[in-house]
mmCIF file with all atom_site columns, C-alpha atoms in Angstrom:
data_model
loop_
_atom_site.group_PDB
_atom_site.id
_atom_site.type_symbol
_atom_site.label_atom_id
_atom_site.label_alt_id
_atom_site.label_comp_id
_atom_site.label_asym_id
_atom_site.label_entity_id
_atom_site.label_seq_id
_atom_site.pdbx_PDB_ins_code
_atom_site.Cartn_x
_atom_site.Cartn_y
_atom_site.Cartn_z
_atom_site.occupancy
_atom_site.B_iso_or_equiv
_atom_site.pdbx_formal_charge
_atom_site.auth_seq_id
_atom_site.auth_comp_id
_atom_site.auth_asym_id
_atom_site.auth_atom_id
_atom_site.pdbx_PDB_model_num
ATOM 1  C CA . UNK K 1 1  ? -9.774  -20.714 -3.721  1.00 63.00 ? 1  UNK K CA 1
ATOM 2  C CA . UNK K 1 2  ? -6.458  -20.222 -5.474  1.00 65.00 ? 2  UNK K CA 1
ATOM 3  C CA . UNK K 1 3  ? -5.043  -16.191 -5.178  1.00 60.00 ? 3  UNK K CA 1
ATOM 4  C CA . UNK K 1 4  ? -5.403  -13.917 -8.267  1.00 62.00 ? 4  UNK K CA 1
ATOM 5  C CA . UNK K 1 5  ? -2.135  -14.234 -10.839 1.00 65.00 ? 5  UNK K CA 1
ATOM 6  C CA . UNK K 1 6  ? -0.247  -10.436 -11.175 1.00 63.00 ? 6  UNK K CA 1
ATOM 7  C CA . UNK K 1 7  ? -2.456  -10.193 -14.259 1.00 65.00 ? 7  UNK K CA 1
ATOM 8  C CA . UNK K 1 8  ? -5.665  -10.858 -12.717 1.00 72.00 ? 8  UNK K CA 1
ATOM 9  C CA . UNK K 1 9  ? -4.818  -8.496  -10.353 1.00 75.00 ? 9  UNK K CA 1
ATOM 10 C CA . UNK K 1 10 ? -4.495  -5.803  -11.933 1.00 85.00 ? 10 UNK K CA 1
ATOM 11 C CA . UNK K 1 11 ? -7.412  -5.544  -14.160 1.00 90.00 ? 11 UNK K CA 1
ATOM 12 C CA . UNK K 1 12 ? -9.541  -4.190  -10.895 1.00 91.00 ? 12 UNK K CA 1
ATOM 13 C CA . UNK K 1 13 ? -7.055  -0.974  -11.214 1.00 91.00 ? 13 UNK K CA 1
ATOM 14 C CA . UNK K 1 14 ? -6.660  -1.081  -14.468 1.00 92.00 ? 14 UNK K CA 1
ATOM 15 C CA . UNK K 1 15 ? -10.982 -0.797  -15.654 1.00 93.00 ? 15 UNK K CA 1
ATOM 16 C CA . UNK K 1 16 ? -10.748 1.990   -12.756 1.00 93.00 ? 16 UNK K CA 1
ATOM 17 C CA . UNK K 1 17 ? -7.843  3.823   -14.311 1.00 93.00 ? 17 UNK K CA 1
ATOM 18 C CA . UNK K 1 18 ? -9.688  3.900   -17.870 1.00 94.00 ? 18 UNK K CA 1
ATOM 19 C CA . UNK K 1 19 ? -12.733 3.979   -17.067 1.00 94.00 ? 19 UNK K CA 1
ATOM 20 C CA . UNK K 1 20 ? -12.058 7.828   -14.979 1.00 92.00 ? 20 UNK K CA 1
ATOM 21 C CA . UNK K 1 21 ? -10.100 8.673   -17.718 1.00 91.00 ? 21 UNK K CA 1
ATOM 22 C CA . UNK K 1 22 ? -12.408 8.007   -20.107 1.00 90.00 ? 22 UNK K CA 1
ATOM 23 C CA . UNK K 1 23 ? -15.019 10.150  -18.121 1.00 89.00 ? 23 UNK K CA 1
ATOM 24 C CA . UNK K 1 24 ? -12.759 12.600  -18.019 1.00 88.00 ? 24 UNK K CA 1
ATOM 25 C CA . UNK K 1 25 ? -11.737 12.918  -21.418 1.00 85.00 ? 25 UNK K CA 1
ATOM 26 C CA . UNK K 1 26 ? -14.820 12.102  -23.141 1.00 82.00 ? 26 UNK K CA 1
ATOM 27 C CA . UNK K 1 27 ? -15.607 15.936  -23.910 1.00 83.00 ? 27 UNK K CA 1
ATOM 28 C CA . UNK K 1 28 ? -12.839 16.596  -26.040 1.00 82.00 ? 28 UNK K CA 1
ATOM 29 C CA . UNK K 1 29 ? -13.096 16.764  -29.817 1.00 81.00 ? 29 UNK K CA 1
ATOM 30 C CA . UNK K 1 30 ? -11.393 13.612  -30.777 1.00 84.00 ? 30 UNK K CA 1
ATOM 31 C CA . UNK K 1 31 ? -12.687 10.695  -32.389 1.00 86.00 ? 31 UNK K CA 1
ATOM 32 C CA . UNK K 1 32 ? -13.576 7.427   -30.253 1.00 87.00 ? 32 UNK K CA 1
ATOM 33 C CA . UNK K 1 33 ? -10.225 5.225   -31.967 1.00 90.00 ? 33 UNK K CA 1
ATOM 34 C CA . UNK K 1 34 ? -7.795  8.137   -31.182 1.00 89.00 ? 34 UNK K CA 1
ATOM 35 C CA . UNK K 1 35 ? -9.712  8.511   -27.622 1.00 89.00 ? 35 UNK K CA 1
ATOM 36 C CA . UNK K 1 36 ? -9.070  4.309   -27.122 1.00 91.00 ? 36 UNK K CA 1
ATOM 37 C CA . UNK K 1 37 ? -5.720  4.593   -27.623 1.00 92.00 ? 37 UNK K CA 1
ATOM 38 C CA . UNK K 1 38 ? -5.137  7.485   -25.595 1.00 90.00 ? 38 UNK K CA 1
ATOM 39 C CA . UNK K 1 39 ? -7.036  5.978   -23.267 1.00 92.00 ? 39 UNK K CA 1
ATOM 40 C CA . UNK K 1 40 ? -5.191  2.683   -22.931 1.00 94.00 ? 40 UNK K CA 1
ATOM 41 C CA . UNK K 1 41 ? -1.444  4.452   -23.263 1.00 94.00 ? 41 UNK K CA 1
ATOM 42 C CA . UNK K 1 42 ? -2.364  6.586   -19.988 1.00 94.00 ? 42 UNK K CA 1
ATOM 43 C CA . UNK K 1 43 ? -3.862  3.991   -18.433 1.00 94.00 ? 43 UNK K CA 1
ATOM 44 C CA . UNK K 1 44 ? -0.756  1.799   -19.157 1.00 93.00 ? 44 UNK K CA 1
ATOM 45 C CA . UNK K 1 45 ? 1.715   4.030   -18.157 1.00 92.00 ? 45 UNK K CA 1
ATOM 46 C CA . UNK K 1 46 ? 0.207   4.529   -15.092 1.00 92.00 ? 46 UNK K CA 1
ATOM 47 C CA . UNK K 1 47 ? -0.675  1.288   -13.856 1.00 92.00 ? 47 UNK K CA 1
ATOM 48 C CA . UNK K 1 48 ? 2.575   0.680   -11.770 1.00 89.00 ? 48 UNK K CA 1
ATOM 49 C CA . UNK K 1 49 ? 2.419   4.021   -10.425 1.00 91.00 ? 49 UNK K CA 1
ATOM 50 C CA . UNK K 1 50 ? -1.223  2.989   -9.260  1.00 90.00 ? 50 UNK K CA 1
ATOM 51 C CA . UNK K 1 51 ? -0.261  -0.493  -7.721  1.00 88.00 ? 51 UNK K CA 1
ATOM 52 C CA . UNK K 1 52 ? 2.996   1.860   -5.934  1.00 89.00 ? 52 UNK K CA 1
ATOM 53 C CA . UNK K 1 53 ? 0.365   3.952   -4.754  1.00 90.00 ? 53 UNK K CA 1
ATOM 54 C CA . UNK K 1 54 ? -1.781  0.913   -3.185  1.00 88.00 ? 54 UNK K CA 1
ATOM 55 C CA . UNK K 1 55 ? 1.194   -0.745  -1.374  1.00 88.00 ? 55 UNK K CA 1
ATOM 56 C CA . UNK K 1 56 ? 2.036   2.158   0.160   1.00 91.00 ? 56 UNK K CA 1
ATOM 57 C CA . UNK K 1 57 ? -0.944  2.736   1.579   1.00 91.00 ? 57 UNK K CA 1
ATOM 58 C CA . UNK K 1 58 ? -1.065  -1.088  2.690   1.00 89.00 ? 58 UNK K CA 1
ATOM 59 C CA . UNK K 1 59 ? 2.308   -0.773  4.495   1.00 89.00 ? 59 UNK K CA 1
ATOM 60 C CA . UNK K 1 60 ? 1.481   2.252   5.988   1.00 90.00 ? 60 UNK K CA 1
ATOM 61 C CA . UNK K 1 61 ? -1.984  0.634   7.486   1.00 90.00 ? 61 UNK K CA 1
ATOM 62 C CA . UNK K 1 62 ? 0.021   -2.264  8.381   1.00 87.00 ? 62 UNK K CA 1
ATOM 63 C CA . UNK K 1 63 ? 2.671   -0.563  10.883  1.00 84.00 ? 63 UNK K CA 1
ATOM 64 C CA . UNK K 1 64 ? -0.013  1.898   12.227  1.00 86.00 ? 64 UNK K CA 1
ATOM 65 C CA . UNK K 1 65 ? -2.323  -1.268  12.979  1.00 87.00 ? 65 UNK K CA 1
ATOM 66 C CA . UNK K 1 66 ? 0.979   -3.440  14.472  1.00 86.00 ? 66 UNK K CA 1
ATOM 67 C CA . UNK K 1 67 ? 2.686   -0.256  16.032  1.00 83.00 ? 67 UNK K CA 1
ATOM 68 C CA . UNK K 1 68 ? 1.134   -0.745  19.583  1.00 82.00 ? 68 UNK K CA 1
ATOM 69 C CA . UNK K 1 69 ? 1.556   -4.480  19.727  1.00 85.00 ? 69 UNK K CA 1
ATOM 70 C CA . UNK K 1 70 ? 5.587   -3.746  18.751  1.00 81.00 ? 70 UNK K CA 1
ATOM 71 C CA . UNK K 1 71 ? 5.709   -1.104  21.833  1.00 81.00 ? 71 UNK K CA 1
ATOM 72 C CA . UNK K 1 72 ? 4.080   -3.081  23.743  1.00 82.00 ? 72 UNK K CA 1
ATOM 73 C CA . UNK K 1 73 ? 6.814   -6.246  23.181  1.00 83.00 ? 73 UNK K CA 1
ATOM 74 C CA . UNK K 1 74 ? 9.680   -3.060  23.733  1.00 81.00 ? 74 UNK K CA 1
ATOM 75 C CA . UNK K 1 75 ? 8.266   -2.163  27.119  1.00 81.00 ? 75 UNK K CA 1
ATOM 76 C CA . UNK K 1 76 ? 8.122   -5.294  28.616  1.00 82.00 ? 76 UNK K CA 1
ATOM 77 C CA . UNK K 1 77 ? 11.148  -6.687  26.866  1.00 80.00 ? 77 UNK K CA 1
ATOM 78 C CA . UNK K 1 78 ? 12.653  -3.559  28.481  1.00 81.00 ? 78 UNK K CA 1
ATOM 79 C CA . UNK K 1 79 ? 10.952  -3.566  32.118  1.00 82.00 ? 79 UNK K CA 1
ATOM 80 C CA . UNK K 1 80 ? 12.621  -7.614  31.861  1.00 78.00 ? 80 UNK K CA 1
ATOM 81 C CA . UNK K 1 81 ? 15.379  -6.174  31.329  1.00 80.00 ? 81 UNK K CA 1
ATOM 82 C CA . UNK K 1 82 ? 15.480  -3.242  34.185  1.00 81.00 ? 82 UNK K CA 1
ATOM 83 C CA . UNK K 1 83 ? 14.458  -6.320  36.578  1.00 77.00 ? 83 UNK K CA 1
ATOM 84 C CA . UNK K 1 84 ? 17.119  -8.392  35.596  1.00 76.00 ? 84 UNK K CA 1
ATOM 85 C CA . UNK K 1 85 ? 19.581  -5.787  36.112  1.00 78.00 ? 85 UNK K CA 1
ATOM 86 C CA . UNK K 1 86 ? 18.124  -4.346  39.369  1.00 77.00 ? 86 UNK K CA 1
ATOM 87 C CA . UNK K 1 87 ? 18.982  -8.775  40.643  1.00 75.00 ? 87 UNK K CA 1
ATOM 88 C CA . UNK K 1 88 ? 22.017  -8.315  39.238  1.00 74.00 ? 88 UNK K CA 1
ATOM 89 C CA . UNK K 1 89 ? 23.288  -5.244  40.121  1.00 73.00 ? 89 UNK K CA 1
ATOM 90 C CA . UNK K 1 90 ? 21.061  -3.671  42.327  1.00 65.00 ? 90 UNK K CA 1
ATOM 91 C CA . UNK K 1 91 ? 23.594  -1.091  44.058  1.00 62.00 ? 91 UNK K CA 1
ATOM 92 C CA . UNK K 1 92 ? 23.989  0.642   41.316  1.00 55.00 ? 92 UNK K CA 1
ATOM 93 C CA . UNK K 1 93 ? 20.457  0.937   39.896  1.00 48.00 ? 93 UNK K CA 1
#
């Protein structure tokens, strides 16, 4: 299975972005054409704000979910390193 293009990938946030929007404005007196275009201007502005908004959120569950694994390699890279240095110079530690 090939990976979505940029485009492809974006038309998940993008019907999600309009279609709330649309929802949300539907009440006001406009007509549908003026609505559309509203509609798709918002929804365009926003859509790199949106996929900002998403990759944050990745990187953030990223280093929370490889945060202990990365301590982990620090404490035993540094307990090595106390050892070492206890061999080497084990008077003054």
């Amino acid at each position: 299975m090939t990976p979505p293009t940029p485009t492809q990938a974006l038309e998940p946030l993008r019907g999600s972005i309009s279609s709330q929007l649309r929802t949300s404005v539907q009440n006001l007196s406009i007509g549908n054409e003026i609505l559309e275009q509203v509609v798709q201007l918002v929804t365009n502005d926003n859509l790199d704000l949106g996929c900002a908004v998403i990759e944050q959120a990745v990187t953030d569950k990223v280093v929370i979910f490889e945060a202990p694994e990365i301590i982990l390699r620090c404490v035993s890279r540094d307990e090595a390193a106390l050892v070492v240095a206890q061999k080497v110079c084990p008077v003054i530690l």
